[in-house]
């Protein structure tokens, strides 16, 4: 087993180094859970009543608690096995150099839970900092900080205090080396390593520490012990209470600073303390908040442009020629429209959709094309500038030479437990667990079939909602016709709108229900696939969840945008769903209003539901856990117990945050041509989301284990794919869902009015049908004297020899739509590629800074080694320097000669 071997190697290094420095470790045998009640520290004069409940130290008040394990000593049949595992595990932790202190269950609030407090002494931190390649400061940087925003004075209100924004100075850093400790800026060994680095190191040891041999295999890792309930939890401590600063001798309470300057809703307009978030939670969580903040900043531009387009539609709504004609009693009032459903629905006058036509103009006007093209360019700028922001972060957070976090490549305990084969690792040349491909294949098939089945279930539910709309439309229509009191309401609340609203709300509820169950099933299926590493597990789950949520959230929008009203047929020859329900028709003004309605309800509904769930759910669970736990109120409710009663953020906590953001990104980009206010609502949501996420992390969750990450990972590829898809979807929405292209064709090719070119467009866009041609099963029950009725399409009139077939204007409009799609896509893609080529992934000033830092670190290391060599040789510094200069001159002369 390669990884326990690494642990043993490091143990030897720690022991040898501790002997050299005269440092001794506590190597006493770990006690079993039944013996811990007799554990007494005779050297300490500690009294529990005198200890602060916010203390983050051992009983001696000196050694800081870096990690806490908890367990309940049960009496089940496997309790002896668990006790023996704990004993072996804790003994091996002590052998690796960690120091442990155990709190008896009689001193806990619930009277049942043991707590194992872990402290990493200096030699352990120094050894594993070198193993993990943690970069530490060697000299304060001489490169001034840069502010990325022009006109900084204008942004003074959103700025944080410098001490909060930049809690530490900028340093030149190199990977830590125990044998070069004099090189590093070590003022105090107790505070040299940040608390996030300390808990990361301890977790690294915990995840590799063996706890026994079972079935001939070495078992190791805290994750396996947590999965078997040997330990109930493992977590690093928060610095203190979030609502007050720490008291001596505790270090600075960064949790309180974060809550005060970041997690308060009154600070919604302030920038985020990103460096402090990184110091406290680690780079992986910090980069999520950097991404969310950057995305929100970019949304501000899109929201302004979208709001301007909406205001343009609002101001021009009254002068829109189509709405004027529809609302005119002498034009729209004289046009008798064909029934919208069979038998039950009656003929209706076009001017009854007056308000609907005006509302449609808000989102279906000349600015729609401009905004669709603008968003295609905006999404490119967003992705390119994010690459630059990521590169700048890589420099500022010492991630330039970052290698993937080793925990992500660690074998999962579930994988090892199921493996009966072993194989030589080509890199490490060590035997490690291996599972043949034929063992994976059945689960891959099951996984693919499950995902396909659930996506089919989403489509089926969408069809069910369509059937609902078809069924209730007739009911709404007949009810509104029969009720005289609803005649005024019907002017703006039409049967179409009532059906659309109720159908969208029902669809949203179905989406949430399907999403809830699929999350559980996809997590189970992914576990059964037995991914080898945590990274493979997360990638597999990402693919399943994204594919399903893409279909779940967007399928109804795709239906309304690209299918509804496109295959209706015409009066007398309508198409039917399952030969029962007549296909849905669009409003005479097009389907864009319904797409806007659908998008608004699903997008805003999801955002409101998610924010409420994220805020209320952990709050209620924590309240209930505290209520159950606090049975012995006279006991000290210690720091580790307070954190124990909080929720666990979990390894997939960030996964769901990214998934939520990416789904919102799809709403903002894929269908934005139909809803220019989408960026504005996304902006408002994200401003709230940042503070909700900050609040729940600082107040409702245990402190996550710090982890490194240099990018947002696979999500960046997903965003890039959605950006490309959005160009096509918006082009098709403008062409086929909006009414812009037919108006332009009429304006340039068919209008005969030179002073008002769009006059007569409504009449031109409606075909004529002879009511005598209605089949008996579709004729309205209430007989009318109308000889003809109108319907939306471009077809020949009844007197034509090719009656009811598509006329030439239909083909002209179709050709114009296809031409528009090709031209728009080529223009946007050309601009996208030009922008991607012109904007470098790494800004020039960052490249220069990286080169400067590398040069300075090489010089500092060179000078350090040179001085050590001088001391070792005992040479006179002046003579040595003179000798070095002579040799360097000889080398330069030789190079120039060559």
PDB file of N, CA and C in Angstrom, residues 26-117:
ATOM      1  N   UNK A  26       4.679  13.109  22.578  1.00  0.00           N
ATOM      2  CA  UNK A  26       3.884  12.279  23.470  1.00  0.00           C
ATOM      3  C   UNK A  26       3.557  11.000  22.724  1.00  0.00           C
ATOM      4  N   UNK A  27       4.105   9.881  23.154  1.00  0.00           N
ATOM      5  CA  UNK A  27       3.985   8.617  22.430  1.00  0.00           C
ATOM      6  C   UNK A  27       3.199   7.580  23.233  1.00  0.00           C
ATOM      7  N   UNK A  28       2.470   8.020  24.216  1.00  0.00           N
ATOM      8  CA  UNK A  28       1.740   7.081  25.060  1.00  0.00           C
ATOM      9  C   UNK A  28       0.680   6.357  24.262  1.00  0.00           C
ATOM     10  N   UNK A  29       0.377   5.169  24.716  1.00  0.00           N
ATOM     11  CA  UNK A  29      -0.638   4.368  24.055  1.00  0.00           C
ATOM     12  C   UNK A  29      -1.993   5.063  24.143  1.00  0.00           C
ATOM     13  N   UNK A  30      -2.763   4.963  23.059  1.00  0.00           N
ATOM     14  CA  UNK A  30      -4.123   5.497  23.075  1.00  0.00           C
ATOM     15  C   UNK A  30      -5.021   4.576  23.887  1.00  0.00           C
ATOM     16  N   UNK A  31      -5.923   5.193  24.588  1.00  0.00           N
ATOM     17  CA  UNK A  31      -6.847   4.412  25.392  1.00  0.00           C
ATOM     18  C   UNK A  31      -8.097   4.101  24.597  1.00  0.00           C
ATOM     19  N   UNK A  32      -8.717   2.993  24.897  1.00  0.00           N
ATOM     20  CA  UNK A  32      -9.972   2.651  24.245  1.00  0.00           C
ATOM     21  C   UNK A  32     -11.071   3.558  24.746  1.00  0.00           C
ATOM     22  N   UNK A  33     -12.187   3.551  24.035  1.00  0.00           N
ATOM     23  CA  UNK A  33     -13.283   4.440  24.394  1.00  0.00           C
ATOM     24  C   UNK A  33     -13.841   4.126  25.772  1.00  0.00           C
ATOM     25  N   UNK A  34     -13.709   2.874  26.241  1.00  0.00           N
ATOM     26  CA  UNK A  34     -14.226   2.526  27.567  1.00  0.00           C
ATOM     27  C   UNK A  34     -13.286   2.990  28.664  1.00  0.00           C
ATOM     28  N   UNK A  35     -12.007   3.268  28.275  1.00  0.00           N
ATOM     29  CA  UNK A  35     -11.028   3.679  29.275  1.00  0.00           C
ATOM     30  C   UNK A  35     -10.852   5.186  29.343  1.00  0.00           C
ATOM     31  N   UNK A  36     -11.422   5.902  28.371  1.00  0.00           N
ATOM     32  CA  UNK A  36     -11.162   7.341  28.308  1.00  0.00           C
ATOM     33  C   UNK A  36     -11.730   8.097  29.479  1.00  0.00           C
ATOM     34  N   UNK A  37     -12.738   7.529  30.146  1.00  0.00           N
ATOM     35  CA  UNK A  37     -13.326   8.224  31.284  1.00  0.00           C
ATOM     36  C   UNK A  37     -12.343   8.365  32.435  1.00  0.00           C
ATOM     37  N   UNK A  38     -11.236   7.580  32.412  1.00  0.00           N
ATOM     38  CA  UNK A  38     -10.255   7.653  33.487  1.00  0.00           C
ATOM     39  C   UNK A  38      -9.029   8.457  33.097  1.00  0.00           C
ATOM     40  N   UNK A  39      -9.090   9.102  31.921  1.00  0.00           N
ATOM     41  CA  UNK A  39      -7.948   9.873  31.451  1.00  0.00           C
ATOM     42  C   UNK A  39      -7.817  11.156  32.261  1.00  0.00           C
ATOM     43  N   UNK A  40      -6.686  11.326  32.920  1.00  0.00           N
ATOM     44  CA  UNK A  40      -6.440  12.499  33.768  1.00  0.00           C
ATOM     45  C   UNK A  40      -5.079  13.066  33.431  1.00  0.00           C
ATOM     46  N   UNK A  41      -5.027  14.327  33.215  1.00  0.00           N
ATOM     47  CA  UNK A  41      -3.754  14.992  32.967  1.00  0.00           C
ATOM     48  C   UNK A  41      -3.218  15.509  34.304  1.00  0.00           C
ATOM     49  N   UNK A  42      -2.267  14.738  34.888  1.00  0.00           N
ATOM     50  CA  UNK A  42      -1.776  15.065  36.212  1.00  0.00           C
ATOM     51  C   UNK A  42      -0.898  16.305  36.217  1.00  0.00           C
ATOM     52  N   UNK A  43      -0.283  16.614  35.063  1.00  0.00           N
ATOM     53  CA  UNK A  43       0.637  17.740  35.016  1.00  0.00           C
ATOM     54  C   UNK A  43      -0.084  19.067  34.975  1.00  0.00           C
ATOM     55  N   UNK A  44      -1.361  19.046  34.634  1.00  0.00           N
ATOM     56  CA  UNK A  44      -2.095  20.296  34.468  1.00  0.00           C
ATOM     57  C   UNK A  44      -2.888  20.618  35.711  1.00  0.00           C
ATOM     58  N   UNK A  45      -2.916  21.845  36.078  1.00  0.00           N
ATOM     59  CA  UNK A  45      -3.724  22.304  37.204  1.00  0.00           C
ATOM     60  C   UNK A  45      -5.053  22.836  36.724  1.00  0.00           C
ATOM     61  N   UNK A  46      -5.432  22.429  35.518  1.00  0.00           N
ATOM     62  CA  UNK A  46      -6.647  22.924  34.870  1.00  0.00           C
ATOM     63  C   UNK A  46      -7.891  22.556  35.664  1.00  0.00           C
ATOM     64  N   UNK A  47      -8.798  23.479  35.740  1.00  0.00           N
ATOM     65  CA  UNK A  47     -10.119  23.220  36.286  1.00  0.00           C
ATOM     66  C   UNK A  47     -11.144  23.630  35.240  1.00  0.00           C
ATOM     67  N   UNK A  48     -12.066  22.732  34.940  1.00  0.00           N
ATOM     68  CA  UNK A  48     -12.988  22.964  33.837  1.00  0.00           C
ATOM     69  C   UNK A  48     -13.838  24.202  34.029  1.00  0.00           C
ATOM     70  N   UNK A  49     -14.197  24.477  35.262  1.00  0.00           N
ATOM     71  CA  UNK A  49     -15.055  25.627  35.520  1.00  0.00           C
ATOM     72  C   UNK A  49     -14.383  26.940  35.181  1.00  0.00           C
ATOM     73  N   UNK A  50     -13.027  26.921  35.131  1.00  0.00           N
ATOM     74  CA  UNK A  50     -12.302  28.163  34.856  1.00  0.00           C
ATOM     75  C   UNK A  50     -11.986  28.343  33.378  1.00  0.00           C
ATOM     76  N   UNK A  51     -12.235  27.326  32.567  1.00  0.00           N
ATOM     77  CA  UNK A  51     -11.912  27.416  31.143  1.00  0.00           C
ATOM     78  C   UNK A  51     -12.995  28.193  30.404  1.00  0.00           C
ATOM     79  N   UNK A  52     -12.563  29.098  29.534  1.00  0.00           N
ATOM     80  CA  UNK A  52     -13.525  29.840  28.713  1.00  0.00           C
ATOM     81  C   UNK A  52     -14.206  28.892  27.748  1.00  0.00           C
ATOM     82  N   UNK A  53     -15.492  29.083  27.542  1.00  0.00           N
ATOM     83  CA  UNK A  53     -16.213  28.202  26.626  1.00  0.00           C
ATOM     84  C   UNK A  53     -15.789  28.419  25.188  1.00  0.00           C
ATOM     85  N   UNK A  54     -15.092  29.525  24.918  1.00  0.00           N
ATOM     86  CA  UNK A  54     -14.614  29.789  23.564  1.00  0.00           C
ATOM     87  C   UNK A  54     -13.152  29.405  23.377  1.00  0.00           C
ATOM     88  N   UNK A  55     -12.571  28.727  24.349  1.00  0.00           N
ATOM     89  CA  UNK A  55     -11.160  28.360  24.260  1.00  0.00           C
ATOM     90  C   UNK A  55     -10.933  27.388  23.109  1.00  0.00           C
ATOM     91  N   UNK A  56      -9.878  27.614  22.360  1.00  0.00           N
ATOM     92  CA  UNK A  56      -9.514  26.707  21.267  1.00  0.00           C
ATOM     93  C   UNK A  56      -8.166  26.052  21.569  1.00  0.00           C
ATOM     94  N   UNK A  57      -7.891  25.874  22.874  1.00  0.00           N
ATOM     95  CA  UNK A  57      -6.636  25.279  23.311  1.00  0.00           C
ATOM     96  C   UNK A  57      -6.892  24.018  24.127  1.00  0.00           C
ATOM     97  N   UNK A  58      -5.818  23.219  24.251  1.00  0.00           N
ATOM     98  CA  UNK A  58      -5.860  22.097  25.174  1.00  0.00           C
ATOM     99  C   UNK A  58      -6.018  22.639  26.595  1.00  0.00           C
ATOM    100  N   UNK A  59      -6.113  21.722  27.566  1.00  0.00           N
ATOM    101  CA  UNK A  59      -6.319  22.144  28.947  1.00  0.00           C
ATOM    102  C   UNK A  59      -5.164  22.987  29.479  1.00  0.00           C
ATOM    103  N   UNK A  60      -3.966  22.815  28.892  1.00  0.00           N
ATOM    104  CA  UNK A  60      -2.831  23.601  29.376  1.00  0.00           C
ATOM    105  C   UNK A  60      -2.876  25.056  28.908  1.00  0.00           C
ATOM    106  N   UNK A  61      -3.817  25.368  28.008  1.00  0.00           N
ATOM    107  CA  UNK A  61      -3.951  26.741  27.531  1.00  0.00           C
ATOM    108  C   UNK A  61      -2.856  27.173  26.588  1.00  0.00           C
ATOM    109  N   UNK A  62      -2.024  26.232  26.129  1.00  0.00           N
ATOM    110  CA  UNK A  62      -0.878  26.572  25.262  1.00  0.00           C
ATOM    111  C   UNK A  62      -1.030  25.947  23.888  1.00  0.00           C
ATOM    112  N   UNK A  63      -1.318  24.658  23.865  1.00  0.00           N
ATOM    113  CA  UNK A  63      -1.390  23.938  22.585  1.00  0.00           C
ATOM    114  C   UNK A  63      -2.754  24.180  21.924  1.00  0.00           C
ATOM    115  N   UNK A  64      -2.719  24.694  20.702  1.00  0.00           N
ATOM    116  CA  UNK A  64      -3.947  25.036  19.976  1.00  0.00           C
ATOM    117  C   UNK A  64      -4.593  23.791  19.387  1.00  0.00           C
ATOM    118  N   UNK A  65      -5.929  23.740  19.434  1.00  0.00           N
ATOM    119  CA  UNK A  65      -6.674  22.623  18.847  1.00  0.00           C
ATOM    120  C   UNK A  65      -6.773  22.838  17.340  1.00  0.00           C
ATOM    121  N   UNK A  66      -6.239  21.893  16.580  1.00  0.00           N
ATOM    122  CA  UNK A  66      -6.262  22.008  15.119  1.00  0.00           C
ATOM    123  C   UNK A  66      -7.373  21.187  14.486  1.00  0.00           C
ATOM    124  N   UNK A  67      -7.824  20.157  15.182  1.00  0.00           N
ATOM    125  CA  UNK A  67      -8.856  19.284  14.620  1.00  0.00           C
ATOM    126  C   UNK A  67      -9.564  18.586  15.767  1.00  0.00           C
ATOM    127  N   UNK A  68     -10.812  18.181  15.516  1.00  0.00           N
ATOM    128  CA  UNK A  68     -11.599  17.495  16.542  1.00  0.00           C
ATOM    129  C   UNK A  68     -12.277  16.281  15.918  1.00  0.00           C
ATOM    130  N   UNK A  69     -12.189  15.153  16.614  1.00  0.00           N
ATOM    131  CA  UNK A  69     -12.939  13.955  16.250  1.00  0.00           C
ATOM    132  C   UNK A  69     -13.968  13.703  17.349  1.00  0.00           C
ATOM    133  N   UNK A  70     -15.130  13.201  16.982  1.00  0.00           N
ATOM    134  CA  UNK A  70     -16.141  12.884  17.981  1.00  0.00           C
ATOM    135  C   UNK A  70     -16.716  11.503  17.708  1.00  0.00           C
ATOM    136  N   UNK A  71     -17.147  10.851  18.775  1.00  0.00           N
ATOM    137  CA  UNK A  71     -17.801   9.561  18.624  1.00  0.00           C
ATOM    138  C   UNK A  71     -18.682   9.299  19.829  1.00  0.00           C
ATOM    139  N   UNK A  72     -19.643   8.404  19.631  1.00  0.00           N
ATOM    140  CA  UNK A  72     -20.544   7.980  20.702  1.00  0.00           C
ATOM    141  C   UNK A  72     -20.227   6.534  21.015  1.00  0.00           C
ATOM    142  N   UNK A  73     -20.000   6.248  22.284  1.00  0.00           N
ATOM    143  CA  UNK A  73     -19.649   4.887  22.704  1.00  0.00           C
ATOM    144  C   UNK A  73     -20.927   4.066  22.823  1.00  0.00           C
ATOM    145  N   UNK A  74     -21.286   3.379  21.725  1.00  0.00           N
ATOM    146  CA  UNK A  74     -22.530   2.618  21.728  1.00  0.00           C
ATOM    147  C   UNK A  74     -22.307   1.212  22.274  1.00  0.00           C
ATOM    148  N   UNK A  75     -23.378   0.472  22.424  1.00  0.00           N
ATOM    149  CA  UNK A  75     -23.302  -0.881  22.980  1.00  0.00           C
ATOM    150  C   UNK A  75     -23.782  -1.914  21.958  1.00  0.00           C
ATOM    151  N   UNK A  76     -23.696  -1.561  20.703  1.00  0.00           N
ATOM    152  CA  UNK A  76     -24.113  -2.498  19.666  1.00  0.00           C
ATOM    153  C   UNK A  76     -23.072  -3.605  19.514  1.00  0.00           C
ATOM    154  N   UNK A  77     -23.425  -4.582  18.678  1.00  0.00           N
ATOM    155  CA  UNK A  77     -22.567  -5.770  18.574  1.00  0.00           C
ATOM    156  C   UNK A  77     -21.186  -5.465  18.007  1.00  0.00           C
ATOM    157  N   UNK A  78     -21.070  -4.391  17.205  1.00  0.00           N
ATOM    158  CA  UNK A  78     -19.776  -4.071  16.613  1.00  0.00           C
ATOM    159  C   UNK A  78     -19.036  -2.994  17.399  1.00  0.00           C
ATOM    160  N   UNK A  79     -19.463  -2.705  18.619  1.00  0.00           N
ATOM    161  CA  UNK A  79     -18.820  -1.642  19.399  1.00  0.00           C
ATOM    162  C   UNK A  79     -17.375  -1.984  19.722  1.00  0.00           C
ATOM    163  N   UNK A  80     -17.090  -3.265  19.993  1.00  0.00           N
ATOM    164  CA  UNK A  80     -15.705  -3.658  20.308  1.00  0.00           C
ATOM    165  C   UNK A  80     -14.794  -3.458  19.104  1.00  0.00           C
ATOM    166  N   UNK A  81     -15.317  -3.764  17.919  1.00  0.00           N
ATOM    167  CA  UNK A  81     -14.512  -3.568  16.698  1.00  0.00           C
ATOM    168  C   UNK A  81     -14.215  -2.086  16.504  1.00  0.00           C
ATOM    169  N   UNK A  82     -15.229  -1.255  16.702  1.00  0.00           N
ATOM    170  CA  UNK A  82     -15.028   0.184  16.550  1.00  0.00           C
ATOM    171  C   UNK A  82     -14.053   0.715  17.595  1.00  0.00           C
ATOM    172  N   UNK A  83     -14.174   0.231  18.827  1.00  0.00           N
ATOM    173  CA  UNK A  83     -13.269   0.683  19.887  1.00  0.00           C
ATOM    174  C   UNK A  83     -11.832   0.305  19.565  1.00  0.00           C
ATOM    175  N   UNK A  84     -11.643  -0.904  19.036  1.00  0.00           N
ATOM    176  CA  UNK A  84     -10.290  -1.345  18.678  1.00  0.00           C
ATOM    177  C   UNK A  84      -9.742  -0.515  17.520  1.00  0.00           C
ATOM    178  N   UNK A  85     -10.594  -0.185  16.535  1.00  0.00           N
ATOM    179  CA  UNK A  85     -10.153   0.683  15.429  1.00  0.00           C
ATOM    180  C   UNK A  85      -9.736   2.049  15.942  1.00  0.00           C
ATOM    181  N   UNK A  86     -10.546   2.614  16.837  1.00  0.00           N
ATOM    182  CA  UNK A  86     -10.208   3.934  17.391  1.00  0.00           C
ATOM    183  C   UNK A  86      -8.899   3.880  18.157  1.00  0.00           C
ATOM    184  N   UNK A  87      -8.733   2.834  18.933  1.00  0.00           N
ATOM    185  CA  UNK A  87      -7.500   2.698  19.718  1.00  0.00           C
ATOM    186  C   UNK A  87      -6.280   2.652  18.800  1.00  0.00           C
ATOM    187  N   UNK A  88      -6.361   1.824  17.766  1.00  0.00           N
ATOM    188  CA  UNK A  88      -5.241   1.703  16.827  1.00  0.00           C
ATOM    189  C   UNK A  88      -5.015   3.009  16.071  1.00  0.00           C
ATOM    190  N   UNK A  89      -6.099   3.628  15.652  1.00  0.00           N
ATOM    191  CA  UNK A  89      -6.007   4.875  14.885  1.00  0.00           C
ATOM    192  C   UNK A  89      -5.365   5.983  15.713  1.00  0.00           C
ATOM    193  N   UNK A  90      -5.826   6.155  16.938  1.00  0.00           N
ATOM    194  CA  UNK A  90      -5.281   7.213  17.794  1.00  0.00           C
ATOM    195  C   UNK A  90      -3.833   6.936  18.175  1.00  0.00           C
ATOM    196  N   UNK A  91      -3.506   5.658  18.347  1.00  0.00           N
ATOM    197  CA  UNK A  91      -2.120   5.305  18.629  1.00  0.00           C
ATOM    198  C   UNK A  91      -1.219   5.669  17.451  1.00  0.00           C
ATOM    199  N   UNK A  92      -1.683   5.396  16.236  1.00  0.00           N
ATOM    200  CA  UNK A  92      -0.885   5.732  15.053  1.00  0.00           C
ATOM    201  C   UNK A  92      -0.810   7.242  14.834  1.00  0.00           C
ATOM    202  N   UNK A  93      -1.851   7.968  15.213  1.00  0.00           N
ATOM    203  CA  UNK A  93      -1.784   9.432  15.129  1.00  0.00           C
ATOM    204  C   UNK A  93      -0.690   9.961  16.052  1.00  0.00           C
ATOM    205  N   UNK A  94      -0.598   9.390  17.255  1.00  0.00           N
ATOM    206  CA  UNK A  94       0.458   9.826  18.182  1.00  0.00           C
ATOM    207  C   UNK A  94       1.838   9.465  17.632  1.00  0.00           C
ATOM    208  N   UNK A  95       1.930   8.299  17.001  1.00  0.00           N
ATOM    209  CA  UNK A  95       3.214   7.901  16.420  1.00  0.00           C
ATOM    210  C   UNK A  95       3.636   8.847  15.301  1.00  0.00           C
ATOM    211  N   UNK A  96       2.655   9.401  14.584  1.00  0.00           N
ATOM    212  CA  UNK A  96       2.985  10.332  13.504  1.00  0.00           C
ATOM    213  C   UNK A  96       3.344  11.718  14.020  1.00  0.00           C
ATOM    214  N   UNK A  97       3.269  11.915  15.352  1.00  0.00           N
ATOM    215  CA  UNK A  97       3.694  13.180  15.929  1.00  0.00           C
ATOM    216  C   UNK A  97       2.578  14.058  16.435  1.00  0.00           C
ATOM    217  N   UNK A  98       1.327  13.729  16.144  1.00  0.00           N
ATOM    218  CA  UNK A  98       0.210  14.541  16.615  1.00  0.00           C
ATOM    219  C   UNK A  98      -0.012  14.327  18.115  1.00  0.00           C
ATOM    220  N   UNK A  99      -0.525  15.338  18.769  1.00  0.00           N
ATOM    221  CA  UNK A  99      -0.827  15.248  20.188  1.00  0.00           C
ATOM    222  C   UNK A  99      -2.342  15.245  20.371  1.00  0.00           C
ATOM    223  N   UNK A 100      -2.836  14.331  21.230  1.00  0.00           N
ATOM    224  CA  UNK A 100      -4.264  14.128  21.422  1.00  0.00           C
ATOM    225  C   UNK A 100      -4.666  14.396  22.865  1.00  0.00           C
ATOM    226  N   UNK A 101      -5.854  14.914  23.025  1.00  0.00           N
ATOM    227  CA  UNK A 101      -6.436  15.092  24.350  1.00  0.00           C
ATOM    228  C   UNK A 101      -7.918  14.711  24.243  1.00  0.00           C
ATOM    229  N   UNK A 102      -8.385  13.850  25.127  1.00  0.00           N
ATOM    230  CA  UNK A 102      -9.731  13.295  25.006  1.00  0.00           C
ATOM    231  C   UNK A 102     -10.630  13.860  26.094  1.00  0.00           C
ATOM    232  N   UNK A 103     -11.815  14.310  25.658  1.00  0.00           N
ATOM    233  CA  UNK A 103     -12.829  14.803  26.590  1.00  0.00           C
ATOM    234  C   UNK A 103     -13.841  13.684  26.856  1.00  0.00           C
ATOM    235  N   UNK A 104     -14.018  13.379  28.128  1.00  0.00           N
ATOM    236  CA  UNK A 104     -14.910  12.296  28.501  1.00  0.00           C
ATOM    237  C   UNK A 104     -16.362  12.653  28.186  1.00  0.00           C
ATOM    238  N   UNK A 105     -17.170  11.623  27.958  1.00  0.00           N
ATOM    239  CA  UNK A 105     -18.572  11.851  27.615  1.00  0.00           C
ATOM    240  C   UNK A 105     -19.341  12.484  28.762  1.00  0.00           C
ATOM    241  N   UNK A 106     -18.872  12.256  30.013  1.00  0.00           N
ATOM    242  CA  UNK A 106     -19.574  12.836  31.152  1.00  0.00           C
ATOM    243  C   UNK A 106     -19.476  14.356  31.185  1.00  0.00           C
ATOM    244  N   UNK A 107     -18.490  14.907  30.465  1.00  0.00           N
ATOM    245  CA  UNK A 107     -18.326  16.361  30.420  1.00  0.00           C
ATOM    246  C   UNK A 107     -18.981  16.987  29.197  1.00  0.00           C
ATOM    247  N   UNK A 108     -19.640  16.180  28.356  1.00  0.00           N
ATOM    248  CA  UNK A 108     -20.296  16.727  27.160  1.00  0.00           C
ATOM    249  C   UNK A 108     -21.734  17.096  27.495  1.00  0.00           C
ATOM    250  N   UNK A 109     -22.310  17.927  26.657  1.00  0.00           N
ATOM    251  CA  UNK A 109     -23.660  18.422  26.908  1.00  0.00           C
ATOM    252  C   UNK A 109     -24.696  17.304  26.891  1.00  0.00           C
ATOM    253  N   UNK A 110     -24.546  16.359  25.950  1.00  0.00           N
ATOM    254  CA  UNK A 110     -25.550  15.298  25.848  1.00  0.00           C
ATOM    255  C   UNK A 110     -25.226  14.099  26.726  1.00  0.00           C
ATOM    256  N   UNK A 111     -24.023  14.098  27.343  1.00  0.00           N
ATOM    257  CA  UNK A 111     -23.644  12.994  28.209  1.00  0.00           C
ATOM    258  C   UNK A 111     -23.335  11.708  27.473  1.00  0.00           C
ATOM    259  N   UNK A 112     -23.175  11.771  26.137  1.00  0.00           N
ATOM    260  CA  UNK A 112     -22.964  10.566  25.324  1.00  0.00           C
ATOM    261  C   UNK A 112     -21.747  10.663  24.420  1.00  0.00           C
ATOM    262  N   UNK A 113     -21.294  11.857  24.124  1.00  0.00           N
ATOM    263  CA  UNK A 113     -20.302  12.059  23.065  1.00  0.00           C
ATOM    264  C   UNK A 113     -18.907  12.284  23.634  1.00  0.00           C
ATOM    265  N   UNK A 114     -17.928  11.526  23.103  1.00  0.00           N
ATOM    266  CA  UNK A 114     -16.520  11.760  23.384  1.00  0.00           C
ATOM    267  C   UNK A 114     -15.960  12.710  22.320  1.00  0.00           C
ATOM    268  N   UNK A 115     -15.015  13.539  22.718  1.00  0.00           N
ATOM    269  CA  UNK A 115     -14.329  14.429  21.785  1.00  0.00           C
ATOM    270  C   UNK A 115     -12.827  14.201  21.882  1.00  0.00           C
ATOM    271  N   UNK A 116     -12.208  13.960  20.725  1.00  0.00           N
ATOM    272  CA  UNK A 116     -10.753  13.796  20.646  1.00  0.00           C
ATOM    273  C   UNK A 116     -10.183  15.058  20.019  1.00  0.00           C
ATOM    274  N   UNK A 117      -9.454  15.833  20.822  1.00  0.00           N
ATOM    275  CA  UNK A 117      -8.860  17.075  20.331  1.00  0.00           C
ATOM    276  C   UNK A 117      -7.441  16.791  19.848  1.00  0.00           C
TER     277      UNK A 117
END
